Tab-separated table of C-alpha atoms and ligand atoms in Angstrom:
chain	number	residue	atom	x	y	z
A	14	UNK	CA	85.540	110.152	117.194
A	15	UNK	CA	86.787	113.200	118.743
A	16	UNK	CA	88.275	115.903	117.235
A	17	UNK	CA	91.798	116.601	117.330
A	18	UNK	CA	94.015	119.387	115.861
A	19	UNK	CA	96.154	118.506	112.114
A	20	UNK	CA	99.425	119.596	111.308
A	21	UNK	CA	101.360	118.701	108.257
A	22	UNK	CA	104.824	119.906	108.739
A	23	UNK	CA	107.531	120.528	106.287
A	24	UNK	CA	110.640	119.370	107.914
A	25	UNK	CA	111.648	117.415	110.951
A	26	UNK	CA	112.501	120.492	112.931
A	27	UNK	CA	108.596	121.212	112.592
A	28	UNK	CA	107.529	117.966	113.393
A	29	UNK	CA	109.876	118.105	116.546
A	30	UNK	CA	108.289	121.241	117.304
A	31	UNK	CA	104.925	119.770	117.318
A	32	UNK	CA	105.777	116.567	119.403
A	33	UNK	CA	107.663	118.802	121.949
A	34	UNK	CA	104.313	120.890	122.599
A	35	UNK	CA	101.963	117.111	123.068
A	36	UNK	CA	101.027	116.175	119.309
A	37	UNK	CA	100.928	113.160	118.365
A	38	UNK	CA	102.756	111.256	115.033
A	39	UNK	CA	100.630	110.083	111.971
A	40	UNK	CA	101.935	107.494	109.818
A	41	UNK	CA	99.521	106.163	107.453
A	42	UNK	CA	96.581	106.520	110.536
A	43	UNK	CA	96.023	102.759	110.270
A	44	UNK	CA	96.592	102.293	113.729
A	45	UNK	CA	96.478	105.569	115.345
A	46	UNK	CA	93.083	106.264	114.011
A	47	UNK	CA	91.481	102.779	114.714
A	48	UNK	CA	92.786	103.440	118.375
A	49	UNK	CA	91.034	106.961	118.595
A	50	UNK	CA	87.630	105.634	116.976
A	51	UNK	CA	87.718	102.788	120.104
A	52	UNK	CA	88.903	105.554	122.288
A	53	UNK	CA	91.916	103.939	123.306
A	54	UNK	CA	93.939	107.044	121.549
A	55	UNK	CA	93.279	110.599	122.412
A	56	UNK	CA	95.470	112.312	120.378
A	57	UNK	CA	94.616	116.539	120.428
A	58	UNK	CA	97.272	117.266	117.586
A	59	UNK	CA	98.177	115.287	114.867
A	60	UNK	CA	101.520	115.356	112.799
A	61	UNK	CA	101.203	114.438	109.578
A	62	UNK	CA	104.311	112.973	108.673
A	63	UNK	CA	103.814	111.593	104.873
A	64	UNK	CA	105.294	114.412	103.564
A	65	UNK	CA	108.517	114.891	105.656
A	66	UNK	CA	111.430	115.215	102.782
A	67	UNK	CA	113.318	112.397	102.121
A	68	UNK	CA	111.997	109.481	104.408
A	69	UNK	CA	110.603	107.727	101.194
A	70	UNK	CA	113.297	105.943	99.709
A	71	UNK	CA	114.679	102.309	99.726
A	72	UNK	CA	118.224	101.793	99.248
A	73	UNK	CA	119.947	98.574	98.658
A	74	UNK	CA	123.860	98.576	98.276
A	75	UNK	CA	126.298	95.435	98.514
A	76	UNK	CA	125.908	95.564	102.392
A	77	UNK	CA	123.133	97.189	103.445
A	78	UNK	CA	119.621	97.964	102.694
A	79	UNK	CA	118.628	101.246	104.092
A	80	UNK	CA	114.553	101.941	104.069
A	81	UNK	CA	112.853	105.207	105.089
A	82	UNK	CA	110.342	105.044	107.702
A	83	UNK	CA	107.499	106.676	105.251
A	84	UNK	CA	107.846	103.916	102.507
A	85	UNK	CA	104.144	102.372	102.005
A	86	UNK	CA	104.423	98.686	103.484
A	87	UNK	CA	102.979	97.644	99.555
A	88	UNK	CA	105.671	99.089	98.373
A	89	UNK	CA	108.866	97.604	99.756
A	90	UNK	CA	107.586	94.530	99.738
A	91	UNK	CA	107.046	94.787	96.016
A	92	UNK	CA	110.645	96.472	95.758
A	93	UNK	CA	112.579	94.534	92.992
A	94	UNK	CA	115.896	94.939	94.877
A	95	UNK	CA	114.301	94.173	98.407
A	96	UNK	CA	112.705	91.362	97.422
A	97	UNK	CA	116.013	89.640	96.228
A	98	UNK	CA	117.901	90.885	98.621
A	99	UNK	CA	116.159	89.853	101.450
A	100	UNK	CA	112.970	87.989	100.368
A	101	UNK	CA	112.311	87.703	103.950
A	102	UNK	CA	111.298	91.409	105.044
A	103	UNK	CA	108.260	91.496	101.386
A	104	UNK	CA	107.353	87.815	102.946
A	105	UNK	CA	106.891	89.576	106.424
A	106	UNK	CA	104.640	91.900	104.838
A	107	UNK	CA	102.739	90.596	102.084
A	108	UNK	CA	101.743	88.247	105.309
A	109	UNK	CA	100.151	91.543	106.670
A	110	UNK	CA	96.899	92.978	107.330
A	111	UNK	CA	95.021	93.654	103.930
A	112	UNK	CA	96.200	95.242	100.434
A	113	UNK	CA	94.149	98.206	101.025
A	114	UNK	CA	96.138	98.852	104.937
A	115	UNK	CA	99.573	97.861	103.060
A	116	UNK	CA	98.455	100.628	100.470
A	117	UNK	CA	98.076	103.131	103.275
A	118	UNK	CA	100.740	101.795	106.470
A	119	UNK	CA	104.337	103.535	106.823
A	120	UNK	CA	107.157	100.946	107.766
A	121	UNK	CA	107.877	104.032	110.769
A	122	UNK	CA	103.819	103.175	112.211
A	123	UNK	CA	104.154	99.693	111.742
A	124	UNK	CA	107.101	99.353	114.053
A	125	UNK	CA	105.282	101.476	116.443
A	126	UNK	CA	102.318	99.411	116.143
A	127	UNK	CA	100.091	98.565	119.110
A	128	UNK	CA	98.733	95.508	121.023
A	129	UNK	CA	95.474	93.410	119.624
A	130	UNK	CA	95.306	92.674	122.945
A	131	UNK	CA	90.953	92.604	123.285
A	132	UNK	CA	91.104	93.875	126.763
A	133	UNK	CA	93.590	96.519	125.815
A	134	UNK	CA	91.324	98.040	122.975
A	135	UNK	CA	87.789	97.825	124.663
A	136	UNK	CA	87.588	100.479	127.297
A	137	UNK	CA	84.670	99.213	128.914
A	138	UNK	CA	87.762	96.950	130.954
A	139	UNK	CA	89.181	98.911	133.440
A	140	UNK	CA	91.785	96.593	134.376
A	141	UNK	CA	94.755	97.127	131.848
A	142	UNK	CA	98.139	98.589	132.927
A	143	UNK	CA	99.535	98.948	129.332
A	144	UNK	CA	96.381	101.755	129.227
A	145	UNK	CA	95.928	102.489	132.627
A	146	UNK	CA	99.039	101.679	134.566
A	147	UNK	CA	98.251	100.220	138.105
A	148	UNK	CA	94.549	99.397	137.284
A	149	UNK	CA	95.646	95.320	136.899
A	150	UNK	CA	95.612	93.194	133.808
A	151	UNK	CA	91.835	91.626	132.796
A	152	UNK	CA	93.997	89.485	130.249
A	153	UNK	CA	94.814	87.449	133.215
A	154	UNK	CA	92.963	84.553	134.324
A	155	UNK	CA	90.463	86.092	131.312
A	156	UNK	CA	89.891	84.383	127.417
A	157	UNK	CA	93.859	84.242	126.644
A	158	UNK	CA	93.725	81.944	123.288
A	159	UNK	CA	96.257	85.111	121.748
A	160	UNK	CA	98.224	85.876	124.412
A	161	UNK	CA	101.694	85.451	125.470
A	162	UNK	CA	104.033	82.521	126.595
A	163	UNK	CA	107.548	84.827	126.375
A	164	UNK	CA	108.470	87.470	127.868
A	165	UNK	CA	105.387	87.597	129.959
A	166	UNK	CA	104.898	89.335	133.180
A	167	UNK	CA	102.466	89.786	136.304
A	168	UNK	CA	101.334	92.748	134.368
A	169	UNK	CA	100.575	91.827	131.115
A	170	UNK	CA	100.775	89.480	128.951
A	171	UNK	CA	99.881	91.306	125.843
A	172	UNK	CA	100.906	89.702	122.782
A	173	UNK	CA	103.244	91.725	120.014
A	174	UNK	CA	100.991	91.712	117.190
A	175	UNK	CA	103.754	92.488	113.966
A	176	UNK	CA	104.842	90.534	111.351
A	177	UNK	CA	107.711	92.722	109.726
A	178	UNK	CA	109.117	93.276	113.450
A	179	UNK	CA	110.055	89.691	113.728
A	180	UNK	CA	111.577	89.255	110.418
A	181	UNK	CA	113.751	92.650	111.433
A	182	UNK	CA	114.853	90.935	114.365
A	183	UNK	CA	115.907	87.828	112.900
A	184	UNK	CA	117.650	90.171	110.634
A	185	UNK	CA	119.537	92.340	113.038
A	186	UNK	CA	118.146	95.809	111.717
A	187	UNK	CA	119.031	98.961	112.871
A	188	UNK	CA	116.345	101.653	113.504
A	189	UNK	CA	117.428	105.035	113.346
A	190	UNK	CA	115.763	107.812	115.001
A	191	UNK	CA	115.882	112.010	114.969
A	192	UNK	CA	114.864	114.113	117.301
A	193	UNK	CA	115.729	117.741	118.487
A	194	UNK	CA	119.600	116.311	120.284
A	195	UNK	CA	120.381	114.837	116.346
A	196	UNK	CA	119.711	111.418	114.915
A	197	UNK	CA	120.300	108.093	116.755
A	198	UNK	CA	120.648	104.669	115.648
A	199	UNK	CA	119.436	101.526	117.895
A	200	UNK	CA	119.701	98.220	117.631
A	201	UNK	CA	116.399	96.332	116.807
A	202	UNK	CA	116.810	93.662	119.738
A	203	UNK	CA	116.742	97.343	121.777
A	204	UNK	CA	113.721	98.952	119.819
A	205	UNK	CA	110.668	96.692	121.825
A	206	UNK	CA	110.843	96.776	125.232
A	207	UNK	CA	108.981	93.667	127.122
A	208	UNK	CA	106.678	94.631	129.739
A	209	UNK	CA	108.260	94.087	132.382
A	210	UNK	CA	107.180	95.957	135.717
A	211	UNK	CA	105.679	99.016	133.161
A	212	UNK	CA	103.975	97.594	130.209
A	213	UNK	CA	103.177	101.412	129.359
A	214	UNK	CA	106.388	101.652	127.821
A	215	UNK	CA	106.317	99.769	124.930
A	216	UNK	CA	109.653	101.143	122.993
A	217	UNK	CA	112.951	102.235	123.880
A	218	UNK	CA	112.049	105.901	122.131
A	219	UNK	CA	112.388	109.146	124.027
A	220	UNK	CA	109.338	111.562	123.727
A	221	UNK	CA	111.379	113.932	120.971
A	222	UNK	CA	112.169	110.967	118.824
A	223	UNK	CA	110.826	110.284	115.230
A	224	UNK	CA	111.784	107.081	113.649
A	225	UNK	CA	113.249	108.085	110.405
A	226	UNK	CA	114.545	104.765	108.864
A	227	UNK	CA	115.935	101.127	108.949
A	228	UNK	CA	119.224	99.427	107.974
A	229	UNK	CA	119.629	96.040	107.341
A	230	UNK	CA	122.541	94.097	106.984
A	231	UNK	CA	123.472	91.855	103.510
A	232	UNK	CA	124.821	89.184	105.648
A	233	UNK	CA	124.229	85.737	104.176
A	234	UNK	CA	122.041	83.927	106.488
A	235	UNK	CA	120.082	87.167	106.163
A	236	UNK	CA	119.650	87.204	102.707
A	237	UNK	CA	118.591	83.127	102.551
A	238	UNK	CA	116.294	84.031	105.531
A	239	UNK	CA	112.254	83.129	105.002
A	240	UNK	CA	108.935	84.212	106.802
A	241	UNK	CA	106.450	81.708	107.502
A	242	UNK	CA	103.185	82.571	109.643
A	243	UNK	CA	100.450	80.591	111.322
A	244	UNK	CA	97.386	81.809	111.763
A	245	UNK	CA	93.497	80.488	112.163
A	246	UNK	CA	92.650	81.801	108.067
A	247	UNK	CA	94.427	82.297	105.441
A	248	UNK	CA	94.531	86.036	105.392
A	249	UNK	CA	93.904	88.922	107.206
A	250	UNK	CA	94.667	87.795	110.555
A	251	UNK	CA	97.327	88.121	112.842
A	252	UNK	CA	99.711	85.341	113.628
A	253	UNK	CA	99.119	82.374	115.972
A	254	UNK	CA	102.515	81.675	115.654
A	255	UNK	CA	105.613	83.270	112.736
A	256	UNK	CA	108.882	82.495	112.038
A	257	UNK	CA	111.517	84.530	110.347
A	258	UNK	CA	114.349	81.991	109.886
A	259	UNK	CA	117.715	82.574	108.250
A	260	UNK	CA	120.670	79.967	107.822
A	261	UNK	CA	123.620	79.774	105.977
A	262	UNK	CA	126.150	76.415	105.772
A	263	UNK	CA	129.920	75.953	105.715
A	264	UNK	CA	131.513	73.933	103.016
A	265	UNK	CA	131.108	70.654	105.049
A	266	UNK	CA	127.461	71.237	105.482
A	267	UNK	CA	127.862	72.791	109.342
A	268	UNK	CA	125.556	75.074	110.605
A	269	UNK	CA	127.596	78.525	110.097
A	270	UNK	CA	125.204	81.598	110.740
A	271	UNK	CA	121.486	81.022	112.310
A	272	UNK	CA	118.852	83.688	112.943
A	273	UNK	CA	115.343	82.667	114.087
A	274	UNK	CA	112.903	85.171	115.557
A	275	UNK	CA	109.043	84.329	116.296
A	276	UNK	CA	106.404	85.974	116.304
A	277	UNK	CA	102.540	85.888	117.747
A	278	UNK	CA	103.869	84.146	121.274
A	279	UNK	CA	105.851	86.477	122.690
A	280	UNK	CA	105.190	90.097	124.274
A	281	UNK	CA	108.133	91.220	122.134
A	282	UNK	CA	109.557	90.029	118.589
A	283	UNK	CA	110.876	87.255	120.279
A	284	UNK	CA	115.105	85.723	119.379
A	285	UNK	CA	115.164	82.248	119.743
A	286	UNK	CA	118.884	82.024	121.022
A	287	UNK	CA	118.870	79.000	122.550
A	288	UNK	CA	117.449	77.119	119.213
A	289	UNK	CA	120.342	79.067	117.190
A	290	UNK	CA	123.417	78.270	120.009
A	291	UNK	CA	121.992	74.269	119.749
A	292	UNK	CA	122.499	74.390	115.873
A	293	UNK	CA	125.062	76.711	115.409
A	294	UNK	CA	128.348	74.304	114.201
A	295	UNK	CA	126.477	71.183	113.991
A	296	UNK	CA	125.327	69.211	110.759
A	297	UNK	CA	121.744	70.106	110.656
A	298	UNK	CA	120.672	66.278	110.960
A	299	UNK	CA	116.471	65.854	111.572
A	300	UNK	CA	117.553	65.204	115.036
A	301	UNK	CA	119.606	67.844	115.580
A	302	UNK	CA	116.434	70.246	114.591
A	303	UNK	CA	114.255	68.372	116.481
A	304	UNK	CA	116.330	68.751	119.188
A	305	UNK	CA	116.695	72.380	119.304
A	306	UNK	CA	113.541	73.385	118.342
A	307	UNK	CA	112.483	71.536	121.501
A	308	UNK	CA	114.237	74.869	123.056
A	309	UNK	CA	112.134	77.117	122.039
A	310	UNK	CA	109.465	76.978	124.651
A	311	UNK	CA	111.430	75.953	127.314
A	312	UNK	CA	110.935	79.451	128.936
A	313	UNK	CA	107.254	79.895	128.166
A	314	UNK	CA	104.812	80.061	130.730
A	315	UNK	CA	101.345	79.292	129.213
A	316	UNK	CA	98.192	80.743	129.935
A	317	UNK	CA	94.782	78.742	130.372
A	318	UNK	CA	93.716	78.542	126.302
A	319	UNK	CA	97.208	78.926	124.519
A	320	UNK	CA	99.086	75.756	125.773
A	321	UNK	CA	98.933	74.354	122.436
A	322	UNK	CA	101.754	76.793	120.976
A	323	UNK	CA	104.067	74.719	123.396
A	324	UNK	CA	103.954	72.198	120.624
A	325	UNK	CA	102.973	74.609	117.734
A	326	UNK	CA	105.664	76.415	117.707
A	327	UNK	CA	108.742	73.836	117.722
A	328	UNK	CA	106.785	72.063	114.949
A	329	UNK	CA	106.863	75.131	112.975
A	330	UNK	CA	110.446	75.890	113.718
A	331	UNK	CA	111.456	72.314	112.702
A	332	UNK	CA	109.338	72.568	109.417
A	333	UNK	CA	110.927	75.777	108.805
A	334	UNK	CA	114.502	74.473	108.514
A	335	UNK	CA	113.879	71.028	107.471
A	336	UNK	CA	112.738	72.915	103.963
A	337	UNK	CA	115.256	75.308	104.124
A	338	UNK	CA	117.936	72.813	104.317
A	339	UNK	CA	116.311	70.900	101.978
A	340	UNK	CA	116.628	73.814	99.350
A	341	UNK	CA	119.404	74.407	99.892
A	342	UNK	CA	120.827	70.591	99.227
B	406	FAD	C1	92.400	95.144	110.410
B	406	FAD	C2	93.889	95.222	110.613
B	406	FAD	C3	94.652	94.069	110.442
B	406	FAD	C4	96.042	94.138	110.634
B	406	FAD	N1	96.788	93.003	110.468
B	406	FAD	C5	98.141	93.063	110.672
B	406	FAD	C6	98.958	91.916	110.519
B	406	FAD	O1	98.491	90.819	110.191
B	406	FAD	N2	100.290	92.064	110.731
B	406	FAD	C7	100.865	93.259	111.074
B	406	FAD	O2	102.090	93.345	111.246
B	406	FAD	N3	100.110	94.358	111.233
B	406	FAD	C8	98.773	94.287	111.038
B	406	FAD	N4	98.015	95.395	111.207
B	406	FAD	C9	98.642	96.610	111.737
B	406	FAD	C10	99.095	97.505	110.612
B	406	FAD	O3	100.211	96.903	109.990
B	406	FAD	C11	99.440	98.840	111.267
B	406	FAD	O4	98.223	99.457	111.599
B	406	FAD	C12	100.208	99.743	110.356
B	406	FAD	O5	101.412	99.161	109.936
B	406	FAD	C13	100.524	101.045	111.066
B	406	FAD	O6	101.164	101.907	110.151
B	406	FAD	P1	100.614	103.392	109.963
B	406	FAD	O7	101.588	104.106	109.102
B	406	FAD	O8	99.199	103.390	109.507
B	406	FAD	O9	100.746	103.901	111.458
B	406	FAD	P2	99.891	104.994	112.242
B	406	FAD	O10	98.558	104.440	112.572
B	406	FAD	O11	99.949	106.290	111.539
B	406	FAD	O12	100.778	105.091	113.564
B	406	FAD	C14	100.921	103.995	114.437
B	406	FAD	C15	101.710	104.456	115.665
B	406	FAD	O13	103.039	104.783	115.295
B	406	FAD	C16	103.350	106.132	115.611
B	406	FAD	N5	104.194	106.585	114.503
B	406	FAD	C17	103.868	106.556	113.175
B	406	FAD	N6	104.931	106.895	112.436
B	406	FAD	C18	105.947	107.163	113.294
B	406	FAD	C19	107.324	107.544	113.140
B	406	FAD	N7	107.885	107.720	111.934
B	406	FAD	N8	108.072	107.739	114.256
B	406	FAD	C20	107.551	107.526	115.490
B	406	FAD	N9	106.261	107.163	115.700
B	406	FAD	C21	105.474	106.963	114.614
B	406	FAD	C22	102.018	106.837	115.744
B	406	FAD	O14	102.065	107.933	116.630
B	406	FAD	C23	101.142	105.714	116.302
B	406	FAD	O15	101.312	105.606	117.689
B	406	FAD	C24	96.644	95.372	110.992
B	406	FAD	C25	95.859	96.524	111.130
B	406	FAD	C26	94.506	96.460	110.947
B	406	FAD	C27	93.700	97.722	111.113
B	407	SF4	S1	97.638	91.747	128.666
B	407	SF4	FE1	98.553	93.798	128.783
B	407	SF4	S2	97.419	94.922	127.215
B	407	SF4	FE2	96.165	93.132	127.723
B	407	SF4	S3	94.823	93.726	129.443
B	407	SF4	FE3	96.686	92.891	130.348
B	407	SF4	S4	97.926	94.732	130.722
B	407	SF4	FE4	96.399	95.295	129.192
């Protein structure tokens, strides 16, 4: 581990200060620190953010939950008022990692979470244009059982690894940001940016910018949504495939609102807009689901070892809303 200068400032102004002259932003260090023990990260400053004023509570009103970026990841998803308001974002989480990294992760590093990508965090691979832009991709034509089938380019096809990012998505959050121009807010479908030509830049943040919260709106489908994840054990693993799914019916039993965002097969938190346009105003029959859920991977362009998600993933998505619907008959 190298060493690396610590700062623990007072106010955002201070933490600004400290970005502006090449630190680098600590959360909870789950991330940031496993990164600089592999020697992916070299950070030479450190910010300490945990004890930046007022970035550690969780608001829920009649139309909004608002949730500072410090907030422990245990701790909104054990929020009383969270938890009924939107069962899906504790689901998300409790889904996570491991008690003792919810214990220690902000919601602000989680967002800003990196790859798992195993070419991406062993530096003996040159080849990796996320860390070394230009040097190629070794993921390519390499062991690609937790890679990508969205969103996928010729220069990587890195995976995005969280689980409380796709429930955000299906739930049309807002992330706001400060830096030293004044705070921002931006859309979730706008935070993750796919790779693209430039897989280096991985969110739609300028360098000043500090995430300081989320807001999430009450709307129904949103507060019926749920968060169901795949993955090879039972716990502490990432997802082979996740779905945050909400839905909410009009009087005649027509589909009125639908949100469905997966996870672990995409290089972003990955909308599923052609499954919700298929259902939206229809009677949610079995073959109506099966139908659209046969959508979902029409885009997807497999890789050698992770061609089974083609049929993974619609299965999921159709198990998904057959229960739903069938709680909410
Ligand atoms: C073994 C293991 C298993 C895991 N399993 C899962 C899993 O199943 N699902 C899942 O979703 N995650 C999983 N994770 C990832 C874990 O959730 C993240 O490491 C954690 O949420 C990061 O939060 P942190 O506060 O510790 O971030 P840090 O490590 O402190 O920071 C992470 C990144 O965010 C930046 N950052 C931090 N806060 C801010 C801010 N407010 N504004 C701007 N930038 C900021 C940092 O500079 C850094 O680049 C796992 C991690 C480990 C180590
Ligand atoms: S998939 Fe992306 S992160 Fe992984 S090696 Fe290729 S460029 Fe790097």
């Amino acid at each position: 581990m190298m060493d690396f200068s610590y700062m623990r400032p007072a106010s955002l102004e201070a933490a600004g200060a400290g970005l502006a002259s090449g630190g680098t932003l600590l959360g909870g260090g789950t991330g940031l620190l496993d990164l600089a023990r592999l020697g992916i990260a070299q950070p030479q400053a450190v910010i300490d953010l945990t004890r930046l004023p007022g970035l550690d509570r969780i608001e829920v009103t009649g139309t909004e939950a608002r949730i500072g970026a410090l907030i422990k990841m245990s701790r909104l998803a054990a929020h009383p008022a969270m938890r009924a308001a939107l069962p899906a974002v504790g689901q998300s989480l409790l889904a996570s990692a491991s008690p003792q990294i919810r214990n220690m992760a902000t919601i602000g590093g989680n967002l800003l979470q990196r790859t798992r990508c195993a070419y991406f965090r062993d530096a003996s691979f040159g080849s990796c244009n996320r860390r070394n832009p230009g040097s190629g991709c070794a993921a390519i034509g390499g062991v690609t059982r937790g890679h990508a089938l969205l969103g996928t380019s010729a220069h990587c096809i890195a995976t995005h690894p969280g689980d409380l990012a796709v429930a955000l998505v299906a739930l049309d959050a807002v992330v706001e940001t400060w830096s030293p121009d004044g705070p921002r807010a931006l859309s979730i479908h706008d935070f993750f940016l796919a790779p693209g030509a430039t897989p280096e830049k991985e969110f739609a943040l300028a360098s000043g910018d500090i995430v300081t919260g989320l807001r999430i709106p009450l709307a129904p489908a949103a507060q019926r949504a749920r968060y169901v994840k795949l993955r090879d054990r039972a716990s502490y693993e990432f997802a082979a495939a996740s779905i945050a799914a909400g839905l909410s019916l009009t009087d005649d039993g027509r589909v009125a609102d639908i949100r469905i965002a997966l996870g672990g097969v995409a290089t972003i938190p990955w909308r599923a807009r052609a499954v919700e346009a298929a259902l939206r105003g229809q009677r949610p029959t079995p073959a109506a689901i099966a139908a659209a859920a046969a959508l979902a991977m029409r885009e997807a362009e497999p890789q050698h070892d992770n061609r089974h998600k083609l049929a993974l993933v619609p299965a999921l998505i159709e198990r998904t809303l057959t229960e739903m619907i069938g709680d909410a008959a």
